[in-house]
Short mmCIF file of C-alpha atoms and ligand atoms in Angstrom, two decimals:
data_model
loop_
_atom_site.label_atom_id
_atom_site.label_comp_id
_atom_site.label_asym_id
_atom_site.label_seq_id
_atom_site.Cartn_x
_atom_site.Cartn_y
_atom_site.Cartn_z
CA MET N 1 262.29 -23.97 92.41
CA ILE N 2 260.33 -25.73 89.68
CA ALA N 3 262.55 -27.25 86.99
CA TYR N 4 262.04 -29.12 83.73
CA PHE N 5 263.39 -32.65 83.36
CA ASN N 6 262.84 -35.07 80.47
CA GLY N 7 259.49 -33.60 79.47
CA SER N 8 258.02 -32.90 82.94
CA PHE N 9 257.89 -29.92 85.27
CA LEU N 10 258.84 -30.89 88.81
CA ARG N 11 260.56 -29.58 91.92
CA LYS N 12 264.32 -29.38 91.40
CA GLU N 13 264.86 -31.63 94.45
CA GLU N 14 262.78 -34.34 92.76
CA ILE N 15 265.11 -34.65 89.76
CA SER N 16 266.94 -37.94 89.87
CA ILE N 17 269.85 -38.57 87.52
CA SER N 18 271.20 -42.04 86.82
CA PRO N 19 274.80 -42.85 87.78
CA ASP N 20 275.02 -44.23 84.23
CA ASP N 21 274.16 -40.88 82.67
CA ARG N 22 276.85 -40.07 80.12
CA GLY N 23 276.87 -36.49 81.31
CA PHE N 24 277.90 -37.70 84.77
CA LEU N 25 280.37 -40.34 83.52
CA PHE N 26 281.99 -38.64 80.51
CA SER N 27 280.83 -34.99 80.55
CA ASP N 28 279.15 -36.12 77.34
CA GLY N 29 276.73 -33.23 76.99
CA VAL N 30 276.19 -29.60 76.07
CA TYR N 31 274.58 -26.64 77.79
CA GLU N 32 273.37 -23.06 77.48
CA VAL N 33 272.84 -20.18 79.87
CA VAL N 34 270.27 -17.47 79.18
CA ARG N 35 269.62 -14.40 81.32
CA ALA N 36 266.11 -13.01 81.63
CA TYR N 37 265.64 -9.32 82.45
CA GLY N 38 262.36 -8.45 84.14
CA GLY N 39 261.07 -11.90 83.20
CA LYS N 40 262.05 -11.61 79.53
CA PRO N 41 264.77 -13.93 78.21
CA PHE N 42 267.45 -11.94 76.38
CA LYS N 43 268.55 -13.32 72.98
CA MET N 44 266.82 -16.68 73.55
CA ALA N 45 266.82 -17.44 69.79
CA GLU N 46 270.60 -16.88 69.52
CA HIS N 47 271.24 -19.11 72.54
CA MET N 48 268.97 -21.85 71.17
CA ASP N 49 270.71 -21.64 67.77
CA ARG N 50 274.04 -22.14 69.52
CA LEU N 51 272.58 -25.05 71.53
CA ALA N 52 271.36 -26.68 68.31
CA ARG N 53 274.83 -26.22 66.81
CA SER N 54 276.52 -27.72 69.91
CA LEU N 55 274.17 -30.72 69.57
CA ARG N 56 275.03 -31.12 65.88
CA GLU N 57 278.76 -30.85 66.46
CA THR N 58 278.65 -33.45 69.24
CA ARG N 59 276.15 -35.65 67.33
CA ILE N 60 273.74 -35.74 70.27
CA ASP N 61 270.34 -36.55 68.87
CA PHE N 62 267.79 -34.19 70.39
CA PRO N 63 265.38 -32.52 67.98
CA GLY N 64 263.38 -30.60 70.64
CA VAL N 65 265.38 -27.40 71.12
CA ALA N 66 262.39 -25.23 70.20
CA GLU N 67 260.27 -26.88 72.92
CA LEU N 68 263.06 -26.31 75.41
CA ALA N 69 262.91 -22.57 74.80
CA VAL N 70 259.19 -22.73 75.56
CA ALA N 71 259.85 -24.79 78.71
CA GLY N 72 262.40 -22.18 79.81
CA ALA N 73 259.91 -19.36 79.36
CA LYS N 74 257.29 -21.35 81.32
CA LEU N 75 259.73 -21.81 84.20
CA ILE N 76 259.91 -18.05 84.63
CA ALA N 77 256.16 -17.87 85.24
CA ARG N 78 255.94 -21.10 87.24
CA ASN N 79 258.56 -19.77 89.65
CA GLY N 80 257.00 -16.33 89.99
CA LEU N 81 260.00 -14.61 88.37
CA GLU N 82 258.00 -12.59 85.81
CA THR N 83 259.34 -9.27 87.06
CA ALA N 84 262.75 -10.45 88.25
CA ASP N 85 266.11 -11.09 86.59
CA SER N 86 266.79 -14.80 86.38
CA ILE N 87 269.21 -17.30 84.90
CA LEU N 88 267.99 -20.23 82.82
CA TYR N 89 270.35 -23.19 82.57
CA PHE N 90 269.76 -25.75 79.78
CA GLN N 91 271.62 -29.06 79.69
CA ILE N 92 271.36 -32.02 77.33
CA THR N 93 273.44 -35.18 77.66
CA ARG N 94 273.75 -38.24 75.41
CA GLY N 95 271.58 -40.18 77.86
CA VAL N 96 271.84 -43.22 80.10
CA ALA N 97 273.75 -46.33 79.00
CA PRO N 98 276.30 -48.82 80.39
CA ARG N 99 279.72 -47.18 80.57
CA LYS N 100 281.34 -47.61 77.16
CA HIS N 101 283.12 -44.73 75.42
CA ALA N 102 281.48 -45.10 71.99
CA PHE N 103 277.94 -43.79 71.47
CA PRO N 104 275.23 -46.09 72.89
CA ASP N 105 274.14 -48.60 70.26
CA PRO N 106 271.19 -48.71 69.86
CA PRO N 107 270.86 -45.00 70.71
CA VAL N 108 269.14 -43.97 73.96
CA PRO N 109 267.04 -40.85 74.60
CA ALA N 110 268.99 -37.73 75.56
CA THR N 111 268.72 -36.51 79.16
CA VAL N 112 267.24 -33.02 79.12
CA MET N 113 267.10 -30.52 81.96
CA VAL N 114 266.27 -26.84 82.39
CA LEU N 115 266.91 -25.12 85.72
CA ILE N 116 266.16 -21.57 86.80
CA SER N 117 267.55 -19.37 89.56
CA PRO N 118 267.34 -15.70 90.48
CA ALA N 119 270.16 -13.79 88.71
CA PRO N 120 273.05 -12.66 90.90
CA SER N 121 273.67 -8.91 90.71
CA SER N 122 276.61 -7.95 88.53
CA VAL N 123 276.35 -4.23 89.29
CA GLU N 124 279.41 -3.88 91.52
CA MET N 125 281.73 -5.74 89.13
CA ARG N 126 280.43 -3.77 86.16
CA GLU N 127 280.87 -0.48 87.99
CA LYS N 128 284.26 -1.00 89.63
CA GLY N 129 285.82 -3.56 87.31
CA VAL N 130 287.66 -6.70 88.33
CA ALA N 131 291.12 -8.25 88.27
CA ALA N 132 292.14 -11.02 85.87
CA ILE N 133 295.17 -13.24 85.31
CA LEU N 134 296.62 -14.80 82.17
CA VAL N 135 296.91 -18.59 82.15
CA PRO N 136 298.33 -20.95 79.52
CA GLU N 137 295.53 -22.62 77.56
CA PHE N 138 295.12 -26.20 78.65
CA ARG N 139 291.61 -26.93 77.39
CA TRP N 140 290.78 -28.80 74.21
CA SER N 141 290.59 -27.44 70.64
CA ARG N 142 286.81 -27.32 70.25
CA CYS N 143 286.11 -24.34 72.48
CA ASP N 144 283.41 -23.33 69.97
CA ILE N 145 281.19 -26.09 71.41
CA LYS N 146 279.44 -25.22 74.67
CA ALA N 147 280.30 -28.57 76.23
CA ILE N 148 279.64 -29.41 79.89
CA GLY N 149 283.22 -30.68 80.38
CA LEU N 150 284.54 -27.59 82.14
CA LEU N 151 287.41 -28.94 84.24
CA GLY N 152 289.94 -26.72 82.44
CA SER N 153 287.84 -23.65 83.20
CA VAL N 154 287.25 -24.75 86.79
CA LEU N 155 290.99 -25.13 87.46
CA ALA N 156 291.86 -21.85 85.74
CA VAL N 157 289.23 -19.75 87.50
CA GLN N 158 290.19 -21.28 90.85
CA GLN N 159 293.79 -20.20 90.15
CA ALA N 160 292.44 -16.69 89.49
CA LYS N 161 290.43 -16.73 92.71
CA GLU N 162 293.44 -17.78 94.75
CA LYS N 163 295.30 -14.77 93.33
CA GLY N 164 292.45 -12.41 94.26
CA ALA N 165 291.21 -12.17 90.65
CA GLU N 166 287.78 -12.78 89.16
CA GLU N 167 288.62 -14.27 85.77
CA ALA N 168 291.43 -16.15 84.03
CA LEU N 169 292.16 -15.33 80.39
CA PHE N 170 293.56 -18.19 78.32
CA VAL N 171 296.72 -17.74 76.22
CA ARG N 172 297.24 -20.24 73.39
CA ASP N 173 300.63 -20.12 71.64
CA GLY N 174 301.09 -16.59 72.96
CA VAL N 175 297.66 -15.41 71.79
CA VAL N 176 294.83 -14.37 74.14
CA THR N 177 291.73 -16.37 73.22
CA GLU N 178 288.96 -15.98 75.82
CA GLY N 179 288.17 -16.20 79.53
CA THR N 180 286.90 -19.25 81.42
CA HIS N 181 283.32 -18.06 81.00
CA THR N 182 283.72 -14.84 79.01
CA ASN N 183 285.08 -13.43 75.76
CA VAL N 184 287.81 -10.79 75.87
CA LEU N 185 288.03 -7.43 74.12
CA ALA N 186 290.89 -4.95 74.43
CA VAL N 187 291.26 -1.35 73.31
CA PHE N 188 294.46 -0.36 71.50
CA GLY N 189 294.69 3.27 70.35
CA GLY N 190 290.91 3.65 70.20
CA ASN N 191 290.42 0.40 68.28
CA ILE N 192 288.77 -2.63 69.89
CA LEU N 193 290.37 -5.98 69.13
CA THR N 194 288.89 -9.38 69.92
CA HIS N 195 289.89 -12.91 68.93
CA PRO N 196 288.17 -14.00 65.69
CA LEU N 197 285.56 -16.75 65.75
CA GLY N 198 286.80 -20.29 65.15
CA ASN N 199 287.49 -23.39 67.20
CA PHE N 200 289.52 -21.62 69.92
CA ILE N 201 286.69 -19.51 71.39
CA LEU N 202 283.01 -19.82 72.16
CA PRO N 203 280.99 -17.58 69.82
CA GLY N 204 279.66 -15.54 72.75
CA VAL N 205 276.17 -14.14 72.35
CA THR N 206 277.19 -11.09 74.40
CA ARG N 207 280.31 -10.66 72.22
CA GLY N 208 278.00 -10.64 69.19
CA VAL N 209 275.71 -8.04 70.76
CA VAL N 210 278.69 -5.84 71.69
CA LEU N 211 280.15 -5.97 68.16
CA ASP N 212 276.69 -5.12 66.85
CA ILE N 213 276.60 -2.07 69.13
CA CYS N 214 280.07 -1.10 67.80
CA ARG N 215 278.81 -1.27 64.21
CA LYS N 216 275.69 0.75 65.00
CA THR N 217 277.44 3.43 67.02
CA GLY N 218 280.60 3.72 64.92
CA ILE N 219 283.03 2.32 67.51
CA ALA N 220 285.99 0.88 65.57
CA TYR N 221 286.72 -2.82 66.10
CA LYS N 222 288.53 -5.68 64.44
CA GLU N 223 288.16 -9.40 64.99
CA GLN N 224 291.89 -9.80 65.26
CA ALA N 225 293.93 -11.73 67.81
CA PHE N 226 296.44 -10.04 70.15
CA ARG N 227 299.25 -11.48 72.22
CA GLY N 228 299.39 -11.68 76.00
CA GLU N 229 302.34 -9.29 76.25
CA GLU N 230 300.54 -6.73 74.03
CA LEU N 231 297.95 -6.28 76.76
CA ASN N 232 300.56 -4.16 78.60
CA ARG N 233 299.74 -1.37 76.18
CA ALA N 234 295.96 -1.83 76.03
CA SER N 235 294.17 1.24 77.39
CA GLU N 236 291.12 -0.85 78.31
CA ILE N 237 290.29 -4.53 78.61
CA MET N 238 286.79 -5.92 79.07
CA ILE N 239 285.19 -9.32 79.37
CA THR N 240 281.73 -10.13 78.02
CA GLY N 241 279.29 -12.86 78.98
CA THR N 242 275.65 -13.58 79.75
CA ASN N 243 276.29 -13.18 83.48
CA LYS N 244 279.17 -10.72 83.47
CA GLU N 245 277.54 -8.57 80.72
CA ILE N 246 280.38 -6.10 79.98
CA THR N 247 282.79 -6.10 82.89
CA PRO N 248 285.96 -3.99 82.84
CA ILE N 249 289.28 -5.64 83.69
CA VAL N 250 291.13 -3.02 85.72
CA ARG N 251 294.09 -5.15 86.86
CA LEU N 252 295.87 -7.84 84.88
CA ASP N 253 298.44 -10.09 86.56
CA GLY N 254 298.61 -7.58 89.40
CA ARG N 255 299.30 -4.52 87.19
CA PRO N 256 296.76 -1.75 86.48
CA VAL N 257 295.16 -1.72 83.03
CA GLY N 258 295.28 1.80 81.53
CA THR N 259 294.47 4.22 84.34
CA GLY N 260 293.40 1.34 86.59
CA ALA N 261 289.75 2.38 86.29
CA PRO N 262 287.05 1.48 83.74
CA GLY N 263 287.71 3.45 80.53
CA PRO N 264 285.49 5.52 78.22
CA VAL N 265 284.99 2.87 75.48
CA THR N 266 283.90 0.31 78.07
CA ARG N 267 281.54 2.84 79.65
CA ARG N 268 279.97 3.65 76.27
CA LEU N 269 279.41 -0.01 75.49
CA GLN N 270 278.03 -0.70 78.97
CA ALA N 271 275.52 2.14 78.62
CA ALA N 272 274.35 0.90 75.22
CA TYR N 273 274.12 -2.70 76.46
CA SER N 274 272.16 -1.64 79.55
CA GLU N 275 269.76 0.30 77.36
CA LEU N 276 269.21 -2.83 75.23
CA VAL N 277 268.53 -5.20 78.12
CA ARG N 278 266.93 -2.89 80.67
CA GLY N 279 265.84 0.16 78.68
C1 PLP W 1 284.28 -20.22 77.48
C2 PLP W 1 283.25 -19.15 77.33
N1 PLP W 1 283.51 -18.11 76.51
C3 PLP W 1 282.61 -17.11 76.35
C4 PLP W 1 281.41 -17.10 77.04
C5 PLP W 1 280.44 -15.96 76.84
O1 PLP W 1 279.35 -16.39 76.10
P1 PLP W 1 277.92 -15.67 76.21
O2 PLP W 1 278.15 -14.23 75.95
O3 PLP W 1 277.11 -16.33 75.16
O4 PLP W 1 277.43 -15.92 77.59
C6 PLP W 1 281.10 -18.17 77.88
C7 PLP W 1 279.82 -18.20 78.58
O5 PLP W 1 279.57 -19.00 79.44
C8 PLP W 1 282.03 -19.22 78.03
O6 PLP W 1 281.79 -20.27 78.83
#
Protein backbone atom coordinates (compact mmCIF):
# COMPACT_ATOMS: atom_id res chain seq x y z
CA MET A 1 0.00 0.00 0.00
CA ILE A 2 1.12 3.56 -0.70
CA ALA A 3 1.07 5.78 2.39
CA TYR A 4 1.77 9.43 3.18
CA PHE A 5 4.54 10.32 5.61
CA ASN A 6 5.88 13.79 6.46
CA GLY A 7 4.97 15.30 3.10
CA SER A 8 5.87 12.36 0.80
CA PHE A 9 3.99 9.46 -0.74
CA LEU A 10 5.87 6.19 -0.28
CA ARG A 11 5.34 2.49 0.26
CA LYS A 12 4.10 1.80 3.80
CA GLU A 13 7.07 -0.55 4.37
CA GLU A 14 9.44 2.35 3.65
CA ILE A 15 8.16 4.49 6.52
CA SER A 16 10.76 4.73 9.22
CA ILE A 17 9.84 6.20 12.61
CA SER A 18 12.45 7.38 15.09
CA PRO A 19 12.68 5.65 18.49
CA ASP A 20 12.67 9.22 19.86
CA ASP A 21 9.28 10.00 18.32
CA ARG A 22 7.04 11.32 21.09
CA GLY A 23 4.18 9.25 19.74
CA PHE A 24 6.24 6.11 20.36
CA LEU A 25 7.63 7.24 23.74
CA PHE A 26 4.68 9.06 25.33
CA SER A 27 1.64 8.38 23.08
CA ASP A 28 1.96 12.12 22.54
CA GLY A 29 -0.23 12.37 19.47
CA VAL A 30 -3.72 12.40 18.01
CA TYR A 31 -5.45 10.50 15.23
CA GLU A 32 -8.54 10.17 13.05
CA VAL A 33 -10.21 7.36 11.17
CA VAL A 34 -12.31 8.02 8.07
CA ARG A 35 -14.23 5.42 6.06
CA ALA A 36 -14.56 5.79 2.31
CA TYR A 37 -17.52 4.19 0.54
CA GLY A 38 -16.97 3.37 -3.12
CA GLY A 39 -13.85 5.54 -3.04
CA LYS A 40 -15.61 8.54 -1.46
CA PRO A 41 -14.59 9.57 2.06
CA PHE A 42 -17.65 9.92 4.29
CA LYS A 43 -17.82 13.09 6.45
CA MET A 44 -14.16 13.98 5.78
CA ALA A 45 -14.76 17.63 6.80
CA GLU A 46 -16.24 16.61 10.17
CA HIS A 47 -13.32 14.26 10.86
CA MET A 48 -10.78 16.93 9.89
CA ASP A 49 -12.54 19.47 12.14
CA ARG A 50 -12.26 17.02 15.02
CA LEU A 51 -8.59 16.40 14.17
CA ALA A 52 -7.91 20.14 14.21
CA ARG A 53 -9.66 20.37 17.60
CA SER A 54 -7.62 17.44 19.00
CA LEU A 55 -4.46 19.25 17.84
CA ARG A 56 -5.57 22.49 19.51
CA GLU A 57 -6.48 20.78 22.77
CA THR A 58 -3.14 18.97 22.91
CA ARG A 59 -1.21 22.06 21.68
CA ILE A 60 0.44 20.09 18.87
CA ASP A 61 1.49 22.60 16.26
CA PHE A 62 0.45 21.32 12.84
CA PRO A 63 -1.33 23.79 10.58
CA GLY A 64 -1.70 21.42 7.57
CA VAL A 65 -4.91 19.53 8.32
CA ALA A 66 -6.51 20.67 5.05
CA GLU A 67 -3.57 19.25 3.05
CA LEU A 68 -3.89 15.99 4.95
CA ALA A 69 -7.46 15.58 3.76
CA VAL A 70 -6.19 16.03 0.20
CA ALA A 71 -3.39 13.50 0.81
CA GLY A 72 -5.97 11.03 2.13
CA ALA A 73 -8.12 11.42 -0.97
CA LYS A 74 -5.02 10.94 -3.17
CA LEU A 75 -4.19 7.70 -1.36
CA ILE A 76 -7.51 6.24 -2.47
CA ALA A 77 -6.59 6.74 -6.13
CA ARG A 78 -2.90 5.84 -5.72
CA ASN A 79 -3.90 2.51 -4.21
CA GLY A 80 -6.55 1.72 -6.81
CA LEU A 81 -9.37 1.85 -4.23
CA GLU A 82 -11.62 4.25 -6.20
CA THR A 83 -14.52 1.81 -6.26
CA ALA A 84 -13.83 0.03 -2.97
CA ASP A 85 -14.61 0.73 0.68
CA SER A 86 -11.46 1.72 2.53
CA ILE A 87 -10.25 3.04 5.86
CA LEU A 88 -8.02 6.09 6.08
CA TYR A 89 -5.97 6.43 9.25
CA PHE A 90 -4.45 9.85 10.08
CA GLN A 91 -1.91 10.28 12.87
CA ILE A 92 0.03 13.32 14.04
CA THR A 93 2.54 13.27 16.89
CA ARG A 94 4.48 16.05 18.60
CA GLY A 95 7.60 14.98 16.70
CA VAL A 96 11.07 13.67 17.44
CA ALA A 97 13.07 14.96 20.42
CA PRO A 98 15.23 13.60 23.28
CA ARG A 99 13.00 11.98 25.89
CA LYS A 100 11.84 14.75 28.23
CA HIS A 101 8.21 15.03 29.34
CA ALA A 102 7.75 18.76 28.63
CA PHE A 103 7.20 19.93 25.05
CA PRO A 104 10.41 20.06 22.97
CA ASP A 105 12.05 23.46 23.29
CA PRO A 106 12.70 24.73 20.68
CA PRO A 107 9.69 23.05 19.03
CA VAL A 108 10.27 20.30 16.44
CA PRO A 109 8.14 19.48 13.38
CA ALA A 110 5.18 17.19 14.01
CA THR A 111 5.37 13.64 12.63
CA VAL A 112 2.52 13.17 10.17
CA MET A 113 1.26 9.94 8.67
CA VAL A 114 -1.75 8.79 6.65
CA LEU A 115 -2.32 5.08 6.02
CA ILE A 116 -5.01 3.36 3.99
CA SER A 117 -6.38 -0.18 4.01
CA PRO A 118 -9.36 -1.95 2.48
CA ALA A 119 -12.36 -1.68 4.85
CA PRO A 120 -13.31 -4.84 6.72
CA SER A 121 -16.93 -5.87 6.16
CA SER A 122 -19.24 -4.99 9.02
CA VAL A 123 -22.31 -6.62 7.46
CA GLU A 124 -22.57 -9.66 9.72
CA MET A 125 -22.24 -7.66 12.94
CA ARG A 126 -24.74 -5.08 11.74
CA GLU A 127 -27.22 -7.78 10.74
CA LYS A 128 -26.97 -10.14 13.70
CA GLY A 129 -25.80 -7.78 16.42
CA VAL A 130 -23.02 -8.41 18.91
CA ALA A 131 -22.44 -8.96 22.62
CA ALA A 132 -20.98 -6.32 24.93
CA ILE A 133 -19.86 -6.10 28.55
CA LEU A 134 -19.85 -3.22 31.03
CA VAL A 135 -16.47 -2.27 32.50
CA PRO A 136 -15.56 0.37 35.09
CA GLU A 137 -14.07 3.43 33.43
CA PHE A 138 -10.33 3.52 33.96
CA ARG A 139 -9.29 5.91 31.19
CA TRP A 140 -8.49 9.58 31.66
CA SER A 141 -10.91 12.54 31.79
CA ARG A 142 -10.26 13.98 28.33
CA CYS A 143 -12.05 11.34 26.29
CA ASP A 144 -13.20 14.16 23.98
CA ILE A 145 -9.68 14.24 22.51
CA LYS A 146 -8.95 11.53 19.94
CA ALA A 147 -5.56 10.76 21.46
CA ILE A 148 -3.39 7.83 20.37
CA GLY A 149 -2.90 6.66 23.98
CA LEU A 150 -5.41 3.83 23.87
CA LEU A 151 -4.13 1.42 26.53
CA GLY A 152 -7.36 1.72 28.54
CA SER A 153 -9.40 0.82 25.47
CA VAL A 154 -7.03 -2.01 24.53
CA LEU A 155 -7.32 -3.62 27.98
CA ALA A 156 -11.10 -3.19 28.11
CA VAL A 157 -11.80 -4.59 24.65
CA GLN A 158 -9.48 -7.53 25.33
CA GLN A 159 -11.53 -8.24 28.46
CA ALA A 160 -14.64 -8.19 26.24
CA LYS A 161 -13.03 -10.53 23.73
CA GLU A 162 -12.08 -13.01 26.44
CA LYS A 163 -15.74 -13.07 27.50
CA GLY A 164 -16.90 -13.72 23.93
CA ALA A 165 -18.07 -10.11 23.44
CA GLU A 166 -17.23 -7.56 20.76
CA GLU A 167 -17.24 -4.31 22.71
CA ALA A 168 -16.78 -3.03 26.26
CA LEU A 169 -18.94 -0.13 27.43
CA PHE A 170 -17.38 2.12 30.05
CA VAL A 171 -19.25 2.99 33.27
CA ARG A 172 -18.06 6.11 35.13
CA ASP A 173 -19.56 6.68 38.58
CA GLY A 174 -22.43 4.38 37.63
CA VAL A 175 -23.10 6.15 34.32
CA VAL A 176 -22.59 4.55 30.88
CA THR A 177 -20.36 6.84 28.83
CA GLU A 178 -19.17 5.18 25.61
CA GLY A 179 -17.52 2.07 24.19
CA THR A 180 -13.80 1.54 23.58
CA HIS A 181 -14.19 2.66 19.97
CA THR A 182 -17.89 3.49 19.74
CA ASN A 183 -20.61 5.69 21.22
CA VAL A 184 -23.61 4.06 22.91
CA LEU A 185 -27.32 4.69 22.41
CA ALA A 186 -30.14 2.89 24.22
CA VAL A 187 -33.89 2.84 23.65
CA PHE A 188 -36.16 3.29 26.67
CA GLY A 189 -39.90 3.29 25.99
CA GLY A 190 -39.42 4.45 22.39
CA ASN A 191 -37.01 7.23 23.36
CA ILE A 192 -33.31 7.06 22.45
CA LEU A 193 -30.90 8.19 25.15
CA THR A 194 -27.18 8.82 24.68
CA HIS A 195 -24.55 10.38 26.92
CA PRO A 196 -24.28 14.16 26.34
CA LEU A 197 -21.14 15.62 24.77
CA GLY A 198 -18.42 16.75 27.16
CA ASN A 199 -15.05 15.51 28.35
CA PHE A 200 -16.20 11.94 29.12
CA ILE A 201 -16.96 10.86 25.53
CA LEU A 202 -15.56 11.33 22.06
CA PRO A 203 -17.92 13.46 19.96
CA GLY A 204 -18.46 10.61 17.49
CA VAL A 205 -19.06 11.64 13.90
CA THR A 206 -21.37 8.63 13.46
CA ARG A 207 -23.24 9.58 16.66
CA GLY A 208 -23.76 13.04 15.13
CA VAL A 209 -25.05 11.57 11.87
CA VAL A 210 -27.43 9.25 13.75
CA LEU A 211 -28.86 12.09 15.87
CA ASP A 212 -29.28 14.08 12.67
CA ILE A 213 -31.25 11.19 11.16
CA CYS A 214 -33.39 11.13 14.34
CA ARG A 215 -34.18 14.84 13.97
CA LYS A 216 -35.03 14.49 10.28
CA THR A 217 -37.17 11.39 10.64
CA GLY A 218 -38.90 12.31 13.90
CA ILE A 219 -37.30 9.60 16.06
CA ALA A 220 -37.35 10.88 19.66
CA TYR A 221 -33.97 11.18 21.38
CA LYS A 222 -32.35 12.94 24.31
CA GLU A 223 -28.69 13.56 25.03
CA GLN A 224 -29.11 12.32 28.55
CA ALA A 225 -26.95 9.90 30.53
CA PHE A 226 -28.27 6.56 31.83
CA ARG A 227 -26.90 4.22 34.47
CA GLY A 228 -25.45 0.77 33.88
CA GLU A 229 -28.24 -0.98 35.82
CA GLU A 230 -30.90 0.90 33.79
CA LEU A 231 -29.77 -0.97 30.70
CA ASN A 232 -31.68 -3.99 32.06
CA ARG A 233 -34.85 -2.29 30.92
CA ALA A 234 -33.61 -0.91 27.59
CA SER A 235 -35.52 -2.46 24.69
CA GLU A 236 -32.59 -1.84 22.34
CA ILE A 237 -28.94 -0.87 22.67
CA MET A 238 -26.71 0.12 19.77
CA ILE A 239 -23.13 1.24 19.29
CA THR A 240 -22.06 3.71 16.62
CA GLY A 241 -18.67 4.30 15.02
CA THR A 242 -16.91 4.85 11.72
CA ASN A 243 -16.14 1.14 11.41
CA LYS A 244 -19.05 -0.37 13.31
CA GLU A 245 -21.58 2.06 11.69
CA ILE A 246 -24.74 1.23 13.69
CA THR A 247 -24.30 -2.15 15.33
CA PRO A 248 -26.97 -3.61 17.61
CA ILE A 249 -25.95 -4.92 21.04
CA VAL A 250 -28.07 -8.03 21.50
CA ARG A 251 -26.44 -9.38 24.68
CA LEU A 252 -25.08 -7.37 27.59
CA ASP A 253 -23.06 -9.05 30.33
CA GLY A 254 -24.40 -12.39 29.11
CA ARG A 255 -28.10 -11.39 29.24
CA PRO A 256 -30.28 -10.75 26.17
CA VAL A 257 -31.12 -7.12 25.39
CA GLY A 258 -34.87 -6.73 24.70
CA THR A 259 -35.91 -9.72 22.60
CA GLY A 260 -32.27 -10.68 22.06
CA ALA A 261 -32.46 -9.62 18.41
CA PRO A 262 -31.90 -6.23 16.71
CA GLY A 263 -34.94 -4.03 17.37
CA PRO A 264 -37.10 -1.81 15.13
CA VAL A 265 -35.52 1.56 16.07
CA THR A 266 -32.04 0.20 15.33
CA ARG A 267 -33.26 -1.23 12.02
CA ARG A 268 -34.78 2.11 11.00
CA LEU A 269 -31.59 3.98 11.80
CA GLN A 270 -29.45 1.39 10.02
CA ALA A 271 -31.57 1.68 6.88
CA ALA A 272 -31.34 5.48 6.88
CA TYR A 273 -27.58 5.38 7.55
CA SER A 274 -27.03 2.84 4.77
CA GLU A 275 -28.98 5.04 2.38
CA LEU A 276 -26.74 7.99 3.29
CA VAL A 277 -23.43 6.19 2.82
CA ARG A 278 -24.29 3.70 0.08
CA GLY A 279 -27.50 5.02 -1.48
C1 LIG B 1 -13.65 6.18 22.27
C2 LIG B 1 -14.44 6.34 21.01
N1 LIG B 1 -15.73 6.73 21.09
C3 LIG B 1 -16.48 6.87 19.98
C4 LIG B 1 -15.98 6.59 18.71
C5 LIG B 1 -16.86 6.75 17.50
O1 LIG B 1 -16.47 7.86 16.77
P1 LIG B 1 -16.75 8.00 15.21
O2 LIG B 1 -18.21 7.78 15.02
O3 LIG B 1 -16.33 9.37 14.88
O4 LIG B 1 -15.94 6.94 14.55
C6 LIG B 1 -14.65 6.20 18.60
C7 LIG B 1 -14.08 5.94 17.27
O5 LIG B 1 -13.00 5.45 17.12
C8 LIG B 1 -13.86 6.07 19.76
O6 LIG B 1 -12.57 5.69 19.70
